[in-house]
Amino acid sequence: MQLFLISGLSGSGKSIAIKLLEDSGFYCVDNLPAELLPTLMDNLHQAGYRQIAVAVDVRSGSSVRELPQLIERFRIQGIDVRLLFLDANNNELVRRFSETRRRHPLSDDTRTLPECVQQEREMLASIGGIGHHIDTSDLNPNALRAWVKSFIQLDRARLTLLFQSFGFKHGIPLDADMVFDVRCLPNPHYNPFLRPLTGRDAKVVEFLEPLPAVQQMYDDICGFVERWLPAYVDDNRSYLTVAVGCTGGQHRSVYLTERLARHFAPQQQVLVRHRELG
């Protein structure tokens, strides 16, 4: 059996993820208390279901903290369990709730909305690092659907190396394990002909590739990741997110992210994301 668990902060896009999994043929259950997961899995196994997706979050109360132990229990039983944890920065979550006028699951007469968001983050801290972490702060729904779709197609038996470009002016990704700052490199933005292009366009590549500083930065990042990747594998990590940031996330970081992904793809399971390109 295959079990996808969806968790994360309220307002981070869990409903989008669970609907995508349902459209992909999974039997989906939303807002299930964690302690009921074993019973659900037994019943669905007897009914012949093989692909299940369940959303478990703070709506289930304190039982959400039992997820790490339940995941280990399921894996011992031979169930292929994957956890997708969706996140977003506090300001973005507050904005989403304010715009939709929805009630936060932890809201009452004593806490403000920002306090509810922060309390929820603290309640979920123990499970945020055991699954595939996606920061949805700057993602539109279509981009999130594409990211979730790529996640469910991964081979869980191998570590997934995810290279992500971003712009520092929009904030550092919450899901990054390694962050490299490439703002010191020459910026194609100041060339009016290159400004509307991205690091995937040939003209920008032709501008950046011959520069010694760009080559040195690439070599240093590549060497660092290669040197420490075995340690993450030995630590039984399933996912490693390497974030490369420039000012706007359009040229330099995109170019280096694409180049790094090409280098590691023959040996590793690689995903590429460009946060600011949508």
Coordinates of C-alpha atoms in Angstrom, one line a residue:
M1 CA 0.0 0.0 0.0
Q2 CA 1.0 3.6 -0.6
L3 CA 0.1 6.3 1.9
F4 CA 0.6 10.0 1.3
L5 CA 0.2 12.2 4.4
I6 CA -0.6 15.9 3.8
S7 CA 0.1 18.2 6.7
G8 CA 1.2 21.7 7.3
L9 CA 0.0 25.2 8.3
S10 CA -3.6 26.1 7.8
G11 CA -3.9 28.3 4.7
S12 CA -0.7 26.8 3.1
G13 CA -2.6 24.9 0.3
K14 CA -3.4 21.5 1.8
S15 CA -6.8 21.4 0.1
I16 CA -5.2 22.0 -3.3
A17 CA -2.7 19.1 -2.6
I18 CA -5.4 16.7 -1.5
K19 CA -7.6 17.5 -4.5
L20 CA -4.7 16.9 -6.8
L21 CA -4.1 13.5 -5.2
E22 CA -7.8 12.6 -5.5
D23 CA -7.6 13.5 -9.2
S24 CA -4.6 11.3 -9.5
G25 CA -6.6 8.3 -8.4
F26 CA -5.9 8.3 -4.6
Y27 CA -8.5 7.5 -2.0
C28 CA -8.5 10.7 -0.1
V29 CA -9.6 11.6 3.5
D30 CA -9.4 15.1 4.8
N31 CA -9.1 16.1 8.5
L32 CA -8.6 12.7 10.0
P33 CA -7.4 12.5 13.7
A34 CA -4.0 10.8 13.7
E35 CA -5.1 8.1 16.1
L36 CA -7.6 6.8 13.6
L37 CA -5.0 6.3 10.8
P38 CA -4.3 2.6 11.7
T39 CA -8.0 1.7 11.7
L40 CA -8.5 3.5 8.4
M41 CA -5.5 1.7 6.8
D42 CA -6.7 -1.7 8.0
N43 CA -10.2 -1.1 6.6
L44 CA -9.0 0.3 3.2
H45 CA -6.5 -2.6 2.9
Q46 CA -9.4 -5.1 3.4
A47 CA -11.4 -3.2 0.8
G48 CA -8.7 -3.5 -1.7
Y49 CA -7.4 0.1 -1.9
R50 CA -3.7 0.5 -2.6
Q51 CA -3.2 4.3 -2.9
I52 CA -4.4 6.5 0.0
A53 CA -3.9 10.1 0.8
V54 CA -4.9 11.6 4.2
A55 CA -4.7 15.2 5.5
V56 CA -3.7 15.4 9.1
D57 CA -3.2 18.7 10.8
V58 CA -4.1 20.8 13.9
R59 CA -7.8 20.4 13.1
S60 CA -7.2 16.9 14.5
G61 CA -6.1 18.3 17.8
S62 CA -3.0 17.2 19.8
S63 CA -3.0 13.8 18.1
V64 CA -1.1 15.3 15.2
R65 CA 2.0 15.0 17.3
E66 CA 1.6 11.2 17.0
L67 CA 2.5 11.2 13.3
P68 CA 6.2 10.5 13.5
Q69 CA 5.5 7.3 15.6
L70 CA 2.7 6.3 13.2
I71 CA 4.8 6.8 10.2
E72 CA 7.6 4.5 11.6
R73 CA 4.9 1.9 12.5
F74 CA 3.5 1.9 9.0
R75 CA 7.0 1.6 7.4
I76 CA 7.7 -1.4 9.6
Q77 CA 4.5 -3.0 8.2
G78 CA 5.8 -2.5 4.7
I79 CA 3.6 0.5 3.8
D80 CA 5.2 3.1 1.5
V81 CA 4.6 6.3 3.5
R82 CA 5.4 9.8 2.4
L83 CA 4.7 13.0 4.2
L84 CA 4.2 16.3 2.4
F85 CA 4.5 19.3 4.7
L86 CA 3.1 22.6 3.3
D87 CA 4.3 25.9 4.8
A88 CA 4.2 29.6 4.2
N89 CA 5.5 32.6 6.1
N90 CA 3.3 34.0 8.9
N91 CA 2.5 37.3 7.1
E92 CA 1.3 35.4 4.0
L93 CA -0.9 33.1 6.1
V94 CA -2.4 36.0 7.9
R95 CA -3.1 37.7 4.6
R96 CA -4.8 34.6 3.1
F97 CA -7.1 34.2 6.1
S98 CA -7.9 37.9 6.1
E99 CA -8.8 37.9 2.4
T100 CA -11.0 34.8 2.6
R101 CA -12.5 35.8 6.0
R102 CA -12.1 32.1 7.0
R103 CA -11.8 31.2 10.7
H104 CA -8.5 29.8 11.8
P105 CA -8.8 26.3 13.4
L106 CA -7.2 27.6 16.6
S107 CA -9.0 30.9 16.8
D108 CA -11.0 31.8 19.9
D109 CA -11.8 34.9 21.9
T110 CA -8.4 35.2 23.5
R111 CA -6.0 35.0 20.5
T112 CA -5.4 37.2 17.5
L113 CA -5.0 35.7 14.1
P114 CA -1.1 36.1 14.1
E115 CA -1.0 34.4 17.5
C116 CA -3.0 31.5 16.1
V117 CA -0.7 31.1 13.2
Q118 CA 2.4 31.1 15.5
Q119 CA 0.8 28.6 17.9
E120 CA 0.0 26.3 15.0
R121 CA 3.6 26.5 13.8
E122 CA 4.8 25.5 17.2
M123 CA 2.4 22.6 17.4
L124 CA 3.6 21.3 14.1
A125 CA 7.3 21.8 14.7
S126 CA 8.0 18.2 15.5
I127 CA 6.7 17.0 12.0
G128 CA 7.9 19.8 9.8
G129 CA 11.3 18.3 9.2
I130 CA 10.4 14.6 8.6
G131 CA 8.8 15.0 5.2
H132 CA 9.1 16.8 1.9
H133 CA 8.8 20.5 2.9
I134 CA 7.2 23.0 0.4
D135 CA 7.1 26.7 1.0
T136 CA 4.0 28.0 -0.7
S137 CA 4.4 31.7 0.3
D138 CA 4.9 32.8 -3.3
L139 CA 3.3 30.0 -5.2
N140 CA 0.1 30.3 -7.2
P141 CA -2.3 27.3 -7.2
N142 CA -1.1 26.0 -10.6
A143 CA 2.5 26.0 -9.5
L144 CA 1.7 24.2 -6.3
R145 CA -0.3 21.5 -8.2
A146 CA 2.8 21.0 -10.5
W147 CA 5.1 20.7 -7.5
V148 CA 2.8 18.2 -5.8
K149 CA 2.5 16.2 -9.0
S150 CA 6.2 15.9 -9.3
F151 CA 6.4 14.8 -5.6
I152 CA 4.1 11.9 -6.0
Q153 CA 6.1 10.6 -9.0
L154 CA 9.3 10.4 -7.1
D155 CA 11.1 7.1 -6.3
R156 CA 11.1 7.0 -2.5
A157 CA 13.9 4.5 -2.4
R158 CA 16.3 7.3 -3.5
L159 CA 17.2 10.6 -2.0
T160 CA 15.7 13.5 -3.9
L161 CA 18.0 16.5 -4.6
L162 CA 15.9 19.6 -5.2
F163 CA 17.6 22.7 -6.6
Q164 CA 15.5 25.9 -6.2
S165 CA 16.2 29.4 -7.4
F166 CA 14.7 32.4 -5.5
G167 CA 15.0 36.1 -5.1
F168 CA 16.3 37.5 -1.8
K169 CA 13.9 40.5 -2.1
H170 CA 11.0 38.0 -1.7
G171 CA 12.5 36.2 1.3
I172 CA 14.5 33.0 1.8
P173 CA 12.5 29.8 1.1
L174 CA 11.3 28.1 4.3
D175 CA 12.0 24.7 2.9
A176 CA 15.7 25.2 2.1
D177 CA 18.3 22.9 3.7
M178 CA 21.3 24.8 2.0
V179 CA 21.2 28.4 0.9
F180 CA 23.7 30.0 -1.4
D181 CA 23.9 33.7 -2.1
V182 CA 25.0 34.6 -5.6
R183 CA 24.1 38.3 -5.5
C184 CA 27.8 39.2 -5.7
L185 CA 27.9 38.0 -9.4
P186 CA 27.5 40.4 -12.3
N187 CA 23.8 41.1 -12.8
P188 CA 22.2 40.7 -16.3
H189 CA 19.3 42.9 -15.0
Y190 CA 21.3 46.0 -15.8
N191 CA 21.5 45.0 -19.5
P192 CA 18.3 46.3 -21.0
F193 CA 18.3 43.5 -23.6
L194 CA 18.7 40.8 -21.0
R195 CA 16.4 42.3 -18.4
P196 CA 13.2 40.7 -19.7
L197 CA 14.8 37.3 -20.1
T198 CA 15.6 34.6 -17.5
G199 CA 18.6 32.4 -16.7
R200 CA 17.2 29.7 -18.9
D201 CA 17.5 31.9 -22.0
A202 CA 20.5 31.4 -24.3
K203 CA 21.4 35.1 -24.3
V204 CA 21.6 35.2 -20.5
V205 CA 23.7 32.0 -20.5
E206 CA 26.0 33.5 -23.0
F207 CA 26.4 36.5 -20.7
L208 CA 27.1 34.6 -17.5
E209 CA 29.0 31.4 -18.6
P210 CA 32.3 33.0 -19.7
L211 CA 32.7 35.0 -16.5
P212 CA 35.4 33.6 -14.1
A213 CA 33.4 34.6 -11.0
V214 CA 30.4 32.7 -12.2
Q215 CA 32.5 29.6 -12.9
Q216 CA 34.1 29.8 -9.5
M217 CA 30.8 30.2 -7.8
Y218 CA 29.4 27.2 -9.6
D219 CA 32.5 25.1 -8.8
D220 CA 32.3 26.1 -5.1
I221 CA 28.6 25.2 -4.8
C222 CA 28.9 22.0 -6.7
G223 CA 31.9 20.9 -4.6
F224 CA 30.1 21.7 -1.3
V225 CA 27.0 19.8 -2.3
E226 CA 29.1 16.8 -3.5
R227 CA 31.2 16.8 -0.4
W228 CA 28.2 16.8 2.1
L229 CA 25.6 14.9 0.1
P230 CA 26.8 11.5 1.5
A231 CA 26.3 12.7 5.0
Y232 CA 22.7 13.5 4.3
V233 CA 22.2 10.1 2.7
D234 CA 23.8 8.4 5.8
D235 CA 21.3 10.4 7.9
N236 CA 18.5 8.7 6.1
R237 CA 17.3 11.9 4.6
S238 CA 14.8 11.5 1.7
Y239 CA 14.9 15.0 0.5
L240 CA 17.6 17.7 0.3
T241 CA 16.7 21.2 -0.9
V242 CA 19.5 23.4 -2.2
A243 CA 18.4 27.0 -2.7
V244 CA 20.3 29.5 -4.8
G245 CA 19.3 33.1 -4.5
C246 CA 20.0 36.3 -6.3
T247 CA 18.3 39.7 -6.0
G248 CA 15.2 39.0 -8.0
G249 CA 15.4 35.3 -8.7
Q250 CA 15.3 35.7 -12.5
H251 CA 18.8 35.5 -14.0
R252 CA 21.8 34.4 -12.0
S253 CA 20.1 32.0 -9.5
V254 CA 18.1 30.5 -12.3
Y255 CA 21.2 29.9 -14.5
L256 CA 23.1 28.3 -11.7
T257 CA 20.2 26.2 -10.5
E258 CA 19.7 24.8 -14.0
R259 CA 23.4 24.1 -14.4
L260 CA 23.7 22.4 -11.0
A261 CA 20.7 20.2 -11.7
R262 CA 22.2 19.1 -15.0
H263 CA 25.4 18.1 -13.2
F264 CA 23.8 16.0 -10.5
A265 CA 21.0 14.5 -12.6
P266 CA 23.0 11.5 -13.9
Q267 CA 23.7 10.3 -10.4
Q268 CA 20.8 11.6 -8.3
Q269 CA 17.1 11.9 -8.4
V270 CA 16.8 15.7 -9.2
L271 CA 14.0 18.2 -9.2
V272 CA 14.2 21.8 -10.3
R273 CA 12.1 24.7 -9.1
H274 CA 12.2 28.4 -9.9
R275 CA 10.1 30.1 -7.3
E276 CA 10.0 33.5 -8.9
L277 CA 9.2 32.3 -12.4
G278 CA 5.8 30.9 -11.4

